Amino acid sequence: THGMDYRRLRLYGQEKNLTTSSIARMNIILHGLDDFTIVRGDTLRRPAFFEGDSLATFDCVIANPPFSLKKWGEEVWENDPYRRNFTGMPPASYGDYAWVQHMIASMAKPHGRMAIVLPQGALFRKGAEGKIRTKLLEMDLLEAVIGLGPNLFYGTTLAACICIFRQQKDEQHMGKVLFIDASGLFKKGKNQNELLTDHVDQIYSWYTAFDTKTGISRVTSMDDIREQDYNLNISLYVEPVIEEDTTTVAEALAELKKAAPECEAAEARLKQLLSEEGLL
């Protein structure tokens, strides 16, 4: 890609669900891309794209896989012929790091990059996932973690995140991870919240700036992440801004004292009504 004419792009995709793969094809055609291959199939059990005996690699890899997928194909990964278990075996009940490792194995060298949407639990769960996360971090592939707002995706009300990886980071980004808290950027909806274009532009601006902004983002060193035992929970690194007009303890006590007589009067009135009805 690297700024090239979009008409020279070649797009490849794999999707297990028939309806979703059909919608993907229609979407690509409507956007004017002609050179594409969409394969229906199970990406983790039977990947579709190869270069010789190895997985094909791509300049840009993106995915919004099912969150915390169970029975994702662990039975074929212990001896995976494509060496996608290079940092360890994900647990059978959580397939998130199977997707991550598959996508990293699919990144071209030296300039490949990827973005994946994950449940935020993948940032801090321990056990096998913690060990995988540790190895990935020590490989210095993770560039950014972007926390999103709640209820943005079908099938879950939980807040998700976007993790961005690069085969080779820019020199000034090496040994660092950018954390962004974009959890407040969404339009409230009746059944589902929405991420608007302005929100996307703002997140992209914070990402490309790659700097620390109070209450929004923080560039964190690997030493700091090691001190947190490789826990990537965004709240450990980006502290929320405390508004200056926050009520002080003294003010809160004064308000409580003021409200006490009103509470007593309301309680007395309630007792009177209950007594009149013979309920007390």
mmCIF file of C-alpha atoms in Angstrom:
data_model
loop_
_atom_site.group_PDB
_atom_site.id
_atom_site.type_symbol
_atom_site.label_atom_id
_atom_site.label_comp_id
_atom_site.label_asym_id
_atom_site.label_seq_id
_atom_site.Cartn_x
_atom_site.Cartn_y
_atom_site.Cartn_z
ATOM 1 C CA THR A 1 0.000 0.000 0.000
ATOM 2 C CA HIS A 2 2.313 2.835 1.251
ATOM 3 C CA GLY A 3 0.393 5.634 -0.496
ATOM 4 C CA MET A 4 -0.016 3.748 -3.758
ATOM 5 C CA ASP A 5 -2.959 4.206 -6.133
ATOM 6 C CA TYR A 6 -5.930 2.280 -4.687
ATOM 7 C CA ARG A 7 -6.604 0.869 -8.170
ATOM 8 C CA ARG A 8 -3.396 -1.148 -7.836
ATOM 9 C CA LEU A 9 -4.470 -2.741 -4.574
ATOM 10 C CA ARG A 10 -5.186 -6.453 -4.373
ATOM 11 C CA LEU A 11 -7.566 -7.498 -1.625
ATOM 12 C CA TYR A 12 -7.764 -10.965 -0.055
ATOM 13 C CA GLY A 13 -10.162 -12.187 2.588
ATOM 14 C CA GLN A 14 -11.452 -15.322 4.263
ATOM 15 C CA GLU A 15 -14.736 -15.686 6.146
ATOM 16 C CA LYS A 16 -16.453 -18.793 7.471
ATOM 17 C CA ASN A 17 -19.999 -17.421 7.493
ATOM 18 C CA LEU A 18 -21.703 -17.577 4.077
ATOM 19 C CA THR A 19 -23.820 -14.453 4.572
ATOM 20 C CA THR A 20 -20.896 -12.379 5.837
ATOM 21 C CA SER A 21 -18.597 -13.477 3.000
ATOM 22 C CA SER A 22 -21.311 -12.599 0.451
ATOM 23 C CA ILE A 23 -21.811 -9.168 2.006
ATOM 24 C CA ALA A 24 -18.037 -8.617 1.875
ATOM 25 C CA ARG A 25 -17.990 -9.331 -1.860
ATOM 26 C CA MET A 26 -20.883 -6.940 -2.496
ATOM 27 C CA ASN A 27 -19.251 -4.235 -0.376
ATOM 28 C CA ILE A 28 -15.971 -4.494 -2.281
ATOM 29 C CA ILE A 29 -17.717 -4.278 -5.656
ATOM 30 C CA LEU A 30 -19.729 -1.241 -4.536
ATOM 31 C CA HIS A 31 -16.457 0.470 -3.552
ATOM 32 C CA GLY A 32 -15.046 -0.004 -7.033
ATOM 33 C CA LEU A 33 -12.331 -2.593 -6.338
ATOM 34 C CA ASP A 34 -11.930 -5.208 -9.045
ATOM 35 C CA ASP A 35 -8.898 -7.216 -7.984
ATOM 36 C CA PHE A 36 -10.038 -9.226 -4.963
ATOM 37 C CA THR A 37 -10.398 -12.785 -3.732
ATOM 38 C CA ILE A 38 -12.842 -13.645 -0.945
ATOM 39 C CA VAL A 39 -12.784 -17.285 0.164
ATOM 40 C CA ARG A 40 -15.393 -18.903 2.343
ATOM 41 C CA GLY A 41 -13.650 -21.053 4.923
ATOM 42 C CA ASP A 42 -12.327 -21.522 8.455
ATOM 43 C CA THR A 43 -9.292 -19.236 8.755
ATOM 44 C CA LEU A 44 -7.835 -20.865 11.864
ATOM 45 C CA ARG A 45 -8.322 -24.501 10.853
ATOM 46 C CA ARG A 46 -7.868 -24.198 7.095
ATOM 47 C CA PRO A 47 -6.226 -20.938 5.985
ATOM 48 C CA ALA A 48 -6.773 -20.220 2.309
ATOM 49 C CA PHE A 49 -3.735 -18.272 1.115
ATOM 50 C CA PHE A 50 -0.248 -19.689 0.643
ATOM 51 C CA GLU A 51 3.147 -18.969 -0.835
ATOM 52 C CA GLY A 52 4.633 -22.394 -1.411
ATOM 53 C CA ASP A 53 4.352 -24.340 1.846
ATOM 54 C CA SER A 54 4.039 -21.183 3.971
ATOM 55 C CA LEU A 55 1.229 -18.784 4.672
ATOM 56 C CA ALA A 56 0.926 -15.918 2.221
ATOM 57 C CA THR A 57 1.922 -12.563 3.694
ATOM 58 C CA PHE A 58 0.347 -9.162 3.144
ATOM 59 C CA ASP A 59 1.216 -5.495 3.586
ATOM 60 C CA CYS A 60 -1.876 -4.812 5.704
ATOM 61 C CA VAL A 61 -3.904 -7.324 7.721
ATOM 62 C CA ILE A 62 -7.164 -6.355 9.457
ATOM 63 C CA ALA A 63 -9.853 -8.328 11.273
ATOM 64 C CA ASN A 64 -12.796 -8.077 13.628
ATOM 65 C CA PRO A 65 -12.934 -11.741 14.687
ATOM 66 C CA PRO A 66 -15.500 -13.299 17.050
ATOM 67 C CA PHE A 67 -14.701 -12.285 20.637
ATOM 68 C CA SER A 68 -13.332 -15.004 22.935
ATOM 69 C CA LEU A 69 -14.302 -17.787 20.542
ATOM 70 C CA LYS A 70 -14.647 -21.275 22.048
ATOM 71 C CA LYS A 71 -13.673 -24.424 20.130
ATOM 72 C CA TRP A 72 -11.720 -22.291 17.690
ATOM 73 C CA GLY A 73 -9.502 -25.111 16.393
ATOM 74 C CA GLU A 74 -7.052 -25.747 19.202
ATOM 75 C CA GLU A 75 -6.908 -29.425 18.177
ATOM 76 C CA VAL A 76 -4.939 -28.553 15.027
ATOM 77 C CA TRP A 77 -2.767 -25.826 16.527
ATOM 78 C CA GLU A 78 -0.611 -27.851 18.892
ATOM 79 C CA ASN A 79 1.333 -29.042 15.847
ATOM 80 C CA ASP A 80 0.369 -26.249 13.486
ATOM 81 C CA PRO A 81 2.161 -26.771 10.129
ATOM 82 C CA TYR A 82 2.178 -23.002 9.550
ATOM 83 C CA ARG A 83 3.945 -22.259 12.867
ATOM 84 C CA ARG A 84 1.234 -19.854 14.019
ATOM 85 C CA ASN A 85 1.682 -20.944 17.656
ATOM 86 C CA PHE A 86 5.056 -19.197 17.815
ATOM 87 C CA THR A 87 4.312 -17.563 21.185
ATOM 88 C CA GLY A 88 2.211 -20.368 22.655
ATOM 89 C CA MET A 89 -1.096 -22.212 22.576
ATOM 90 C CA PRO A 90 -4.175 -20.102 23.388
ATOM 91 C CA PRO A 91 -6.686 -21.750 25.742
ATOM 92 C CA ALA A 92 -9.547 -23.726 24.193
ATOM 93 C CA SER A 93 -12.101 -21.322 25.673
ATOM 94 C CA TYR A 94 -10.525 -18.105 24.337
ATOM 95 C CA GLY A 95 -9.471 -17.903 20.700
ATOM 96 C CA ASP A 96 -8.409 -14.246 20.711
ATOM 97 C CA TYR A 97 -4.656 -14.866 20.611
ATOM 98 C CA ALA A 98 -5.066 -17.501 17.908
ATOM 99 C CA TRP A 99 -6.336 -14.718 15.651
ATOM 100 C CA VAL A 100 -3.521 -12.419 16.761
ATOM 101 C CA GLN A 101 -0.825 -14.995 15.999
ATOM 102 C CA HIS A 102 -2.393 -15.942 12.662
ATOM 103 C CA MET A 103 -2.433 -12.290 11.619
ATOM 104 C CA ILE A 104 1.133 -11.645 12.722
ATOM 105 C CA ALA A 105 2.237 -14.699 10.743
ATOM 106 C CA SER A 106 0.401 -13.159 7.768
ATOM 107 C CA MET A 107 2.219 -9.789 7.940
ATOM 108 C CA ALA A 108 4.774 -9.175 5.211
ATOM 109 C CA LYS A 109 8.319 -8.222 6.153
ATOM 110 C CA PRO A 110 9.633 -5.647 6.742
ATOM 111 C CA HIS A 111 6.728 -3.196 6.478
ATOM 112 C CA GLY A 112 3.673 -5.334 7.257
ATOM 113 C CA ARG A 113 1.172 -4.010 9.744
ATOM 114 C CA MET A 114 -2.083 -5.199 11.250
ATOM 115 C CA ALA A 115 -5.063 -4.010 13.260
ATOM 116 C CA ILE A 116 -7.371 -6.321 15.186
ATOM 117 C CA VAL A 117 -10.477 -5.673 17.266
ATOM 118 C CA LEU A 118 -10.375 -7.581 20.559
ATOM 119 C CA PRO A 119 -12.350 -7.753 23.799
ATOM 120 C CA GLN A 120 -10.546 -5.758 26.465
ATOM 121 C CA GLY A 121 -10.226 -8.911 28.565
ATOM 122 C CA ALA A 122 -7.505 -10.030 26.156
ATOM 123 C CA LEU A 123 -5.392 -7.154 27.453
ATOM 124 C CA PHE A 124 -5.106 -8.501 30.987
ATOM 125 C CA ARG A 125 -6.241 -12.139 31.288
ATOM 126 C CA LYS A 126 -3.539 -14.316 32.826
ATOM 127 C CA GLY A 127 -2.613 -17.971 32.347
ATOM 128 C CA ALA A 128 -1.701 -19.067 28.817
ATOM 129 C CA GLU A 129 -2.848 -15.750 27.370
ATOM 130 C CA GLY A 130 -0.640 -13.839 29.788
ATOM 131 C CA LYS A 131 2.383 -15.858 28.652
ATOM 132 C CA ILE A 132 1.559 -15.252 24.984
ATOM 133 C CA ARG A 133 1.080 -11.539 25.625
ATOM 134 C CA THR A 134 4.434 -11.368 27.402
ATOM 135 C CA LYS A 135 6.275 -12.953 24.473
ATOM 136 C CA LEU A 136 4.526 -10.720 21.928
ATOM 137 C CA LEU A 137 5.458 -7.619 23.908
ATOM 138 C CA GLU A 138 9.076 -8.692 24.194
ATOM 139 C CA MET A 139 9.126 -9.127 20.407
ATOM 140 C CA ASP A 140 8.291 -5.391 20.235
ATOM 141 C CA LEU A 141 5.544 -5.863 17.639
ATOM 142 C CA LEU A 142 2.697 -4.090 19.463
ATOM 143 C CA GLU A 143 2.553 -0.400 18.576
ATOM 144 C CA ALA A 144 -0.754 0.846 19.995
ATOM 145 C CA VAL A 145 -3.760 -0.148 22.116
ATOM 146 C CA ILE A 146 -6.923 1.903 21.551
ATOM 147 C CA GLY A 147 -9.791 1.508 24.010
ATOM 148 C CA LEU A 148 -13.251 1.963 22.491
ATOM 149 C CA GLY A 149 -16.633 2.786 23.993
ATOM 150 C CA PRO A 150 -19.262 0.230 25.056
ATOM 151 C CA ASN A 151 -21.898 -1.448 22.896
ATOM 152 C CA LEU A 152 -20.345 -0.637 19.509
ATOM 153 C CA PHE A 153 -20.386 -4.180 18.114
ATOM 154 C CA TYR A 154 -23.195 -6.619 17.424
ATOM 155 C CA GLY A 155 -23.549 -9.435 19.907
ATOM 156 C CA THR A 156 -21.878 -7.778 22.882
ATOM 157 C CA THR A 157 -22.351 -4.678 24.997
ATOM 158 C CA LEU A 158 -18.784 -4.885 26.295
ATOM 159 C CA ALA A 159 -16.165 -2.300 25.408
ATOM 160 C CA ALA A 160 -13.622 -3.498 22.869
ATOM 161 C CA CYS A 161 -10.193 -2.300 21.802
ATOM 162 C CA ILE A 162 -8.079 -2.068 18.682
ATOM 163 C CA CYS A 163 -4.525 -3.417 18.845
ATOM 164 C CA ILE A 164 -2.092 -2.312 16.156
ATOM 165 C CA PHE A 165 1.032 -4.353 15.393
ATOM 166 C CA ARG A 166 3.957 -3.757 13.019
ATOM 167 C CA GLN A 167 6.636 -6.111 11.781
ATOM 168 C CA GLN A 168 9.096 -3.275 12.189
ATOM 169 C CA LYS A 169 8.225 -0.136 14.094
ATOM 170 C CA ASP A 170 9.572 3.283 13.247
ATOM 171 C CA GLU A 171 12.805 3.809 15.156
ATOM 172 C CA GLN A 172 11.286 6.421 17.494
ATOM 173 C CA HIS A 173 8.488 3.989 18.425
ATOM 174 C CA MET A 174 10.701 1.024 19.267
ATOM 175 C CA GLY A 175 10.442 -0.192 22.840
ATOM 176 C CA LYS A 176 7.242 1.807 23.348
ATOM 177 C CA VAL A 177 3.489 1.251 23.213
ATOM 178 C CA LEU A 178 0.899 3.988 22.737
ATOM 179 C CA PHE A 179 -2.237 3.672 24.863
ATOM 180 C CA ILE A 180 -5.328 5.666 23.865
ATOM 181 C CA ASP A 181 -8.542 5.927 25.870
ATOM 182 C CA ALA A 182 -11.264 6.654 23.309
ATOM 183 C CA SER A 183 -14.018 5.167 25.458
ATOM 184 C CA GLY A 184 -15.943 8.446 25.511
ATOM 185 C CA LEU A 185 -16.181 8.750 21.734
ATOM 186 C CA PHE A 186 -19.519 7.339 20.605
ATOM 187 C CA LYS A 187 -23.051 8.404 19.767
ATOM 188 C CA LYS A 188 -25.611 6.871 22.097
ATOM 189 C CA GLY A 189 -28.128 4.691 20.288
ATOM 190 C CA LYS A 190 -31.321 2.958 21.337
ATOM 191 C CA ASN A 191 -30.013 -0.569 20.870
ATOM 192 C CA GLN A 192 -26.404 0.025 19.875
ATOM 193 C CA ASN A 193 -23.942 2.891 20.094
ATOM 194 C CA GLU A 194 -22.277 4.318 17.012
ATOM 195 C CA LEU A 195 -18.746 5.446 16.210
ATOM 196 C CA LEU A 196 -19.098 8.492 13.970
ATOM 197 C CA THR A 197 -16.685 9.693 11.282
ATOM 198 C CA ASP A 198 -15.603 12.589 13.527
ATOM 199 C CA HIS A 199 -14.768 10.075 16.254
ATOM 200 C CA VAL A 200 -12.690 7.987 13.839
ATOM 201 C CA ASP A 201 -10.830 11.092 12.660
ATOM 202 C CA GLN A 202 -10.096 12.098 16.260
ATOM 203 C CA ILE A 203 -8.762 8.641 17.158
ATOM 204 C CA TYR A 204 -6.599 8.618 14.034
ATOM 205 C CA SER A 205 -5.228 12.036 14.964
ATOM 206 C CA TRP A 206 -4.257 10.812 18.436
ATOM 207 C CA TYR A 207 -2.688 7.670 16.972
ATOM 208 C CA THR A 208 -0.578 9.488 14.383
ATOM 209 C CA ALA A 209 0.542 12.090 16.949
ATOM 210 C CA PHE A 210 1.978 9.253 19.069
ATOM 211 C CA ASP A 211 2.369 11.370 22.187
ATOM 212 C CA THR A 212 1.062 11.716 25.722
ATOM 213 C CA LYS A 213 -2.096 13.756 26.317
ATOM 214 C CA THR A 214 -3.514 13.997 29.825
ATOM 215 C CA GLY A 215 -6.554 11.779 30.225
ATOM 216 C CA ILE A 216 -6.400 10.627 26.590
ATOM 217 C CA SER A 217 -3.138 8.932 25.633
ATOM 218 C CA ARG A 218 0.237 7.880 26.955
ATOM 219 C CA VAL A 219 3.417 6.654 25.317
ATOM 220 C CA THR A 220 4.615 3.899 27.633
ATOM 221 C CA SER A 221 8.026 2.262 27.773
ATOM 222 C CA MET A 222 8.505 -1.485 27.919
ATOM 223 C CA ASP A 223 10.053 -1.042 31.365
ATOM 224 C CA ASP A 224 6.750 0.402 32.633
ATOM 225 C CA ILE A 225 4.822 -2.460 31.050
ATOM 226 C CA ARG A 226 7.148 -5.012 32.662
ATOM 227 C CA GLU A 227 6.503 -3.362 36.035
ATOM 228 C CA GLN A 228 2.789 -3.989 35.439
ATOM 229 C CA ASP A 229 3.534 -7.673 34.745
ATOM 230 C CA TYR A 230 2.662 -7.200 31.054
ATOM 231 C CA ASN A 231 -0.884 -6.197 31.914
ATOM 232 C CA LEU A 232 -2.185 -3.939 29.112
ATOM 233 C CA ASN A 233 -5.298 -2.678 30.878
ATOM 234 C CA ILE A 234 -5.592 0.857 29.526
ATOM 235 C CA SER A 235 -6.574 2.352 32.881
ATOM 236 C CA LEU A 236 -3.143 1.409 34.250
ATOM 237 C CA TYR A 237 -1.502 3.827 31.834
ATOM 238 C CA VAL A 238 -4.071 6.529 31.005
ATOM 239 C CA GLU A 239 -5.574 8.132 34.094
ATOM 240 C CA PRO A 240 -8.942 9.869 33.717
ATOM 241 C CA VAL A 241 -9.032 13.641 34.110
ATOM 242 C CA ILE A 242 -10.554 14.768 37.394
ATOM 243 C CA GLU A 243 -12.747 17.782 36.745
ATOM 244 C CA GLU A 244 -11.818 20.879 38.725
ATOM 245 C CA ASP A 245 -15.407 21.457 39.828
ATOM 246 C CA THR A 246 -15.566 18.077 41.560
ATOM 247 C CA THR A 247 -17.281 18.395 44.937
ATOM 248 C CA THR A 248 -14.875 18.500 47.882
ATOM 249 C CA VAL A 249 -15.348 16.416 51.016
ATOM 250 C CA ALA A 250 -16.356 19.529 52.990
ATOM 251 C CA GLU A 251 -18.936 20.478 50.363
ATOM 252 C CA ALA A 252 -20.321 16.956 50.305
ATOM 253 C CA LEU A 253 -20.707 16.932 54.100
ATOM 254 C CA ALA A 254 -22.469 20.298 53.981
ATOM 255 C CA GLU A 255 -24.905 18.995 51.361
ATOM 256 C CA LEU A 256 -25.517 15.867 53.451
ATOM 257 C CA LYS A 257 -26.259 17.996 56.538
ATOM 258 C CA LYS A 258 -28.631 20.149 54.518
ATOM 259 C CA ALA A 259 -30.481 17.115 53.132
ATOM 260 C CA ALA A 260 -30.864 15.351 56.497
ATOM 261 C CA PRO A 261 -34.000 17.284 57.644
ATOM 262 C CA GLU A 262 -35.674 16.687 54.274
ATOM 263 C CA CYS A 263 -34.945 12.977 54.566
ATOM 264 C CA GLU A 264 -36.366 12.854 58.099
ATOM 265 C CA ALA A 265 -39.512 14.699 56.993
ATOM 266 C CA ALA A 266 -40.033 12.339 54.067
ATOM 267 C CA GLU A 267 -39.567 9.307 56.314
ATOM 268 C CA ALA A 268 -42.080 10.685 58.824
ATOM 269 C CA ARG A 269 -44.609 11.301 56.046
ATOM 270 C CA LEU A 270 -44.152 7.771 54.739
ATOM 271 C CA LYS A 271 -44.721 6.301 58.192
ATOM 272 C CA GLN A 272 -47.882 8.420 58.556
ATOM 273 C CA LEU A 273 -49.300 7.164 55.246
ATOM 274 C CA LEU A 274 -48.492 3.558 56.085
ATOM 275 C CA SER A 275 -50.110 3.946 59.498
ATOM 276 C CA GLU A 276 -53.276 5.428 57.985
ATOM 277 C CA GLU A 277 -53.540 2.433 55.657
ATOM 278 C CA GLY A 278 -53.058 0.030 58.559
ATOM 279 C CA LEU A 279 -49.768 -1.202 57.183
ATOM 280 C CA LEU A 280 -47.642 -0.069 60.086
#
